[in-house]
Amino acid sequence: MTAPIFLGIESSCDDTSIAIINDHGTILANVVSSQITDHAPFGGVVPELASRAHLRNIPTVFEQALAQADLNLDQIDVVAVTYGPGLIGSLLVGVNFAKSLAFGRNLPLVAVNHIRGHIRALFLEHGDVPLPALTLIVSGGHTHLFLVEDPDHFVLLAKTRDDAAGEAFDKLAKMLDLGFPGGAIVDRIAQQGDPKAFAFNMPRFSDGAADYSFSGLKTAAAHQLRRNPKAFADRDSQAVADLCASFQHAVVRHLLQRVKHALKVESVASLLLGGGVACNSHLRQAFTALGTERRLPTFITAPVLSTDNAAMIAAEGRHLWHRGQTANFDLNPEVRLNAYDAVRYLTGR
Ligand code: KG4
Ligand code: ZN
């Protein structure tokens, strides 16, 4: 085989995506088919609808990816697929598509962890970043703070104990009837609001752990709404903009609180930010400012590589394939798959 070509498949939640990268990590195709219109009427992802939509969309997404890369099937050398964590019905579609493809074409199959994919997206885009890297991955399903010690060794420092950061944005948007998915909408509306208009207490745990928690912030927002429903009835009102801005400010403050704490106890060479919530304008700004203040090189994925995409899955697949880590055809999805090699929880403040 000359330089291999990698095809990545992502279907863990509500985006059907297939990407093709070459062995230099150049993205030849990255097709993402969003299911927003399927789920929008329900204000959140409906698992059964997601799985049916993946089934409907995956053949077209596959054809589009090959066309975008200007390649035919004979030119694909390795098939990589997300096998967890995620929604079981959604994962099954991608895993079975990948298995059939690899089996039918006699190609190696690589099983990819979705969250490790989000981390690999940072390397795909920014190359060899200085390690160890303090890495915040924030999405609709996950909020994790890792210390990436080397390209294969990820230490978990903090995680959310309830909602993920993106989920919190989505729930606020649902409460205010702003639309789905909420993160980008809240971000836009927050530009017109006052981040100091409403006070939010920072989450704390009685056991002293420095983990994340977003359900308290969501409850505090719901409380404001209950106190004065009329003020928030009009989505163009100043009250809605102020609540969005204050909530976003609190979420970002909480996210960075743990990052700052980790910087006190771990010695790091760079700061990394990825996952769908890395699209948030205030978070990008605050994270970059922290990096500048601490004189740490700071890297954030571009929006297209922040939200779910298969380029990051192909990139992680390429990394694993070079290490000889291929999967068997009895591969099954793992709904609750961990992304770390070790745990060293932060404590204190
Ligand atoms: O990584 P992702 O595409 O899917 C998961 O793995 O969960 O992340 C999607 C999440 C959603 O919760 C969405 O509301 C959030 O990312 N998101 C944002 C923004 N853009 C997307 N949250 C805050 N501000 C944004 N601009
Ligand atoms: Zn994701």
XYZ file of C-alpha atoms and ligand atoms in Angstrom:
376
model
C 0.000 0.000 0.000
C 1.242 3.508 -0.752
C 0.207 6.293 1.634
C -3.098 5.065 3.072
C -6.417 6.909 2.834
C -8.702 6.859 5.906
C -12.492 7.011 5.908
C -14.142 8.064 9.182
C -17.768 7.532 10.173
C -19.550 9.422 12.970
C -23.128 8.759 14.066
C -23.019 8.873 17.865
C -25.672 11.551 18.390
C -27.628 13.607 15.866
C -25.088 14.314 13.119
C -24.413 11.793 10.358
C -20.905 12.471 9.149
C -18.378 10.781 6.875
C -14.916 12.181 6.236
C -11.853 11.151 4.289
C -8.321 12.168 5.243
C -4.947 11.263 3.832
C -1.911 10.108 5.787
C -0.650 13.692 6.178
C -3.878 14.536 7.995
C -5.211 16.615 5.106
C -9.010 16.611 5.066
C -10.148 15.505 1.613
C -13.854 15.420 2.534
C -15.886 16.135 5.654
C -19.620 15.806 5.008
C -21.971 16.473 7.924
C -25.699 15.911 7.630
C -27.457 17.610 10.513
C -30.789 16.402 11.892
C -31.828 19.752 13.365
C -35.149 19.834 11.521
C -36.028 16.307 12.789
C -35.471 17.215 16.448
C -36.350 20.936 16.560
C -40.105 20.393 17.208
C -39.170 18.462 20.384
C -36.560 20.938 21.680
C -33.966 18.161 22.069
C -32.562 15.040 20.411
C -35.137 12.210 20.216
C -33.046 8.991 20.136
C -35.451 6.938 17.989
C -35.737 9.714 15.413
C -31.949 10.138 15.414
C -31.319 6.498 14.635
C -33.902 6.438 11.832
C -32.455 9.612 10.318
C -28.914 8.141 10.401
C -30.205 5.086 8.560
C -31.886 7.293 5.972
C -28.933 9.654 5.512
C -25.815 7.508 5.734
C -25.770 6.165 2.131
C -26.061 9.689 0.691
C -23.477 11.114 3.088
C -21.121 8.297 2.026
C -21.608 9.053 -1.685
C -21.135 12.777 -1.037
C -17.896 12.185 0.885
C -16.398 10.114 -1.942
C -17.492 12.737 -4.493
C -16.094 15.604 -2.395
C -12.733 13.828 -2.096
C -12.891 12.887 -5.783
C -12.097 9.282 -4.874
C -13.724 5.943 -5.511
C -14.204 3.139 -3.036
C -11.126 1.260 -4.303
C -8.961 4.103 -3.027
C -10.075 3.784 0.618
C -7.604 1.802 2.754
C -8.881 2.003 6.340
C -12.397 2.379 7.826
C -12.671 4.127 11.223
C -15.914 4.463 13.145
C -17.178 5.926 16.410
C -18.261 3.050 18.668
C -19.036 5.115 21.796
C -19.994 6.940 23.867
C -23.350 7.947 22.438
C -26.909 6.861 21.754
C -27.207 3.120 21.159
C -29.506 3.295 18.121
C -27.368 6.012 16.534
C -24.069 4.210 17.177
C -25.464 0.959 15.760
C -26.081 2.558 12.368
C -22.506 3.837 11.977
C -20.854 0.727 13.426
C -22.825 -1.630 11.172
C -22.239 0.516 8.110
C -18.491 0.529 8.884
C -18.370 -3.201 9.558
C -20.201 -4.016 6.310
C -17.939 -1.713 4.349
C -14.724 -3.048 5.870
C -15.853 -6.683 5.615
C -17.128 -6.318 2.051
C -13.945 -4.608 0.852
C -11.532 -6.571 3.045
C -10.296 -3.415 4.776
C -9.040 -2.913 8.323
C -11.643 -1.583 10.768
C -10.674 0.857 13.542
C -12.926 1.534 16.558
C -12.810 5.168 17.708
C -13.819 6.757 20.993
C -15.865 9.876 20.196
C -14.352 12.035 22.945
C -10.819 11.038 22.030
C -11.875 12.108 18.527
C -12.697 15.612 19.836
C -9.204 15.748 21.367
C -7.581 14.418 18.168
C -9.348 17.203 16.219
C -7.063 19.653 18.043
C -3.950 17.819 16.818
C -5.416 17.439 13.336
C -5.902 21.185 13.078
C -2.938 22.516 15.034
C -0.270 19.827 14.609
C 2.128 18.934 17.395
C 0.984 21.200 20.204
C 3.250 21.479 23.269
C 2.523 18.739 25.835
C 1.380 18.227 28.502
C -1.747 20.097 27.450
C -4.621 21.065 29.720
C -7.594 20.150 27.523
C -11.213 21.172 27.991
C -13.754 19.225 25.909
C -17.224 20.724 26.130
C -20.147 19.428 24.110
C -23.846 18.654 24.261
C -23.173 15.333 25.950
C -19.852 15.784 27.762
C -17.831 18.196 29.861
C -14.360 16.905 30.625
C -11.107 18.483 31.707
C -8.122 16.332 30.735
C -4.404 16.530 31.048
C -3.086 15.205 27.753
C 0.328 13.994 28.891
C 1.338 12.510 25.566
C -0.618 11.782 22.352
C -1.883 8.499 23.874
C -2.177 9.200 27.552
C -5.143 11.246 28.774
C -5.679 11.916 32.478
C -9.161 12.936 33.610
C -9.033 15.872 36.065
C -12.722 16.896 36.209
C -16.041 16.008 34.632
C -19.642 17.048 34.950
C -21.722 15.277 37.545
C -25.023 16.112 35.848
C -25.753 18.110 32.689
C -23.105 18.847 30.089
C -22.338 22.506 29.333
C -23.981 22.324 25.876
C -27.009 20.597 27.352
C -27.343 23.487 29.832
C -27.367 26.000 26.944
C -29.909 23.849 25.091
C -32.168 23.643 28.166
C -32.020 27.403 28.760
C -33.026 27.957 25.127
C -35.892 25.498 25.519
C -37.106 27.262 28.683
C -37.079 30.594 26.867
C -38.587 29.036 23.712
C -35.666 30.249 21.588
C -35.207 27.194 19.339
C -32.923 24.154 19.012
C -30.021 23.571 19.333
C -29.831 26.352 21.866
C -26.116 27.042 22.289
C -25.573 29.109 19.158
C -28.888 30.971 19.655
C -28.103 31.856 23.290
C -24.615 32.967 22.183
C -26.118 35.310 19.567
C -28.815 36.781 21.836
C -26.316 37.195 24.695
C -24.382 39.756 22.590
C -27.203 42.252 23.320
C -27.456 41.452 27.037
C -25.822 42.493 30.290
C -23.810 39.604 31.814
C -24.162 41.210 35.255
C -27.963 41.557 35.154
C -28.592 38.265 36.998
C -26.324 36.741 39.635
C -25.550 32.997 39.526
C -23.767 31.183 42.346
C -20.839 29.028 41.311
C -21.556 25.294 41.811
C -19.906 23.614 44.815
C -19.795 20.053 46.115
C -20.016 19.054 49.765
C -17.236 16.484 49.235
C -14.876 19.281 48.119
C -14.353 17.891 44.618
C -13.571 20.386 41.875
C -15.910 18.746 39.352
C -18.371 20.450 37.043
C -22.123 20.792 37.522
C -24.586 22.729 35.383
C -27.982 21.667 36.683
C -27.910 24.264 39.494
C -27.312 27.078 36.998
C -30.244 25.782 34.942
C -32.482 25.676 38.046
C -31.450 29.229 38.964
C -32.416 30.399 35.456
C -35.766 28.573 35.729
C -36.328 30.349 39.051
C -35.871 33.784 37.404
C -38.400 32.746 34.768
C -40.965 31.620 37.329
C -40.568 34.831 39.323
C -41.412 37.050 36.405
C -42.789 35.082 33.428
C -44.136 38.165 31.637
C -40.693 39.764 31.390
C -39.372 36.734 29.471
C -42.437 36.084 27.284
C -41.075 38.124 24.373
C -37.901 36.515 23.014
C -36.717 39.909 21.716
C -36.948 41.500 25.168
C -33.998 42.944 27.060
C -34.773 40.534 29.929
C -34.189 37.511 27.649
C -30.918 38.981 26.341
C -29.804 39.767 29.903
C -30.621 36.246 31.130
C -28.785 34.675 28.168
C -25.735 36.890 28.765
C -25.688 36.277 32.532
C -26.170 32.509 32.124
C -23.451 32.289 29.486
C -21.138 34.320 31.704
C -21.783 31.922 34.612
C -21.203 28.805 32.470
C -17.924 30.187 31.129
C -16.818 31.318 34.591
C -17.492 27.842 35.982
C -15.667 26.162 33.070
C -12.609 28.368 33.569
C -12.729 28.108 37.361
C -11.648 24.455 37.093
C -9.097 25.210 34.384
C -7.481 27.844 36.629
C -7.518 25.452 39.550
C -5.847 22.742 37.444
C -3.153 25.250 36.461
C -2.280 25.589 40.160
C -1.682 21.866 40.604
C -0.491 20.601 37.223
C 2.411 21.873 35.205
C 1.249 22.351 31.614
C 2.765 23.547 28.349
C -0.407 24.543 26.478
C -4.179 25.008 26.708
C -6.614 23.212 24.369
C -10.345 23.703 23.877
C -12.661 21.525 21.761
C -16.209 20.129 21.438
C -19.369 21.871 20.200
C -19.427 24.468 22.992
C -15.953 25.597 21.860
C -17.968 27.524 19.217
C -19.196 29.828 21.993
C -17.824 33.315 21.379
C -17.496 34.270 25.050
C -15.773 30.976 25.935
C -13.318 31.326 23.029
C -12.502 34.867 24.107
C -12.125 34.049 27.819
C -10.078 30.896 27.142
C -7.731 32.778 24.808
C -7.390 35.605 27.347
C -6.466 33.082 30.051
C -3.797 31.590 27.789
C -2.350 35.040 27.102
C -2.396 35.941 30.795
C -0.604 32.688 31.743
C 1.718 32.888 28.712
C 0.570 29.478 27.489
C 0.123 28.695 23.805
C -3.638 28.217 23.367
C -5.388 26.214 20.666
C -9.103 25.973 19.882
C -10.700 23.930 17.101
C -12.357 25.871 14.275
C -16.177 25.629 14.544
C -16.425 22.932 11.836
C -14.018 20.704 13.793
C -15.574 21.618 17.169
C -19.078 20.302 16.580
C -19.486 16.603 15.756
C -17.721 15.660 12.548
C -16.104 12.577 11.058
C -12.770 14.248 10.215
C -11.837 13.937 13.887
C -12.877 10.260 13.810
C -10.772 9.609 10.698
C -7.852 11.395 12.415
C -8.122 9.266 15.560
C -8.546 6.211 13.301
C -5.323 7.091 11.509
C -3.497 7.452 14.824
C -4.764 4.083 16.119
C -4.143 2.296 12.819
C -0.494 3.383 12.884
C -0.281 1.901 16.364
C -1.699 -1.376 15.042
C -4.971 -1.007 16.953
C -7.587 -2.482 14.650
C -10.968 -3.910 15.662
C -12.586 -7.270 14.967
C -15.874 -7.717 13.151
C -17.608 -8.546 16.425
C -17.231 -4.851 17.381
C -20.291 -3.538 19.227
C -21.189 0.000 20.299
C -20.351 0.969 23.877
C -22.807 3.559 25.080
C -20.786 4.556 28.148
C -17.211 4.440 26.962
C -14.559 6.309 28.956
C -12.050 8.483 27.171
C -9.186 8.498 29.656
C -6.257 6.303 30.621
C -6.008 7.511 34.210
C -7.947 9.630 36.707
C -6.479 12.296 38.972
C -9.483 14.266 40.223
C -8.989 17.849 41.234
C -9.981 18.734 44.764
C -10.250 22.043 46.614
C -10.718 25.418 44.947
O -19.832 18.353 20.042
P -21.263 18.526 19.640
O -21.562 18.811 18.186
O -22.110 17.254 19.989
C -21.906 16.453 21.101
O -20.941 15.622 21.093
O -22.675 16.641 22.057
O -21.865 19.662 20.549
C -23.178 20.146 20.399
C -23.458 21.142 21.508
C -24.925 21.532 21.620
O -25.333 21.415 22.969
C -24.920 22.992 21.168
O -25.931 23.773 21.777
C -23.539 23.437 21.608
O -22.707 22.342 21.302
N -23.100 24.650 20.905
C -22.904 25.825 21.525
C -22.563 26.758 20.513
N -22.560 26.104 19.321
C -22.891 24.805 19.583
N -22.987 26.160 22.834
C -22.726 27.440 23.150
N -22.421 28.403 22.243
C -22.319 28.106 20.927
N -22.006 29.054 20.043
Zn -19.215 15.374 20.272
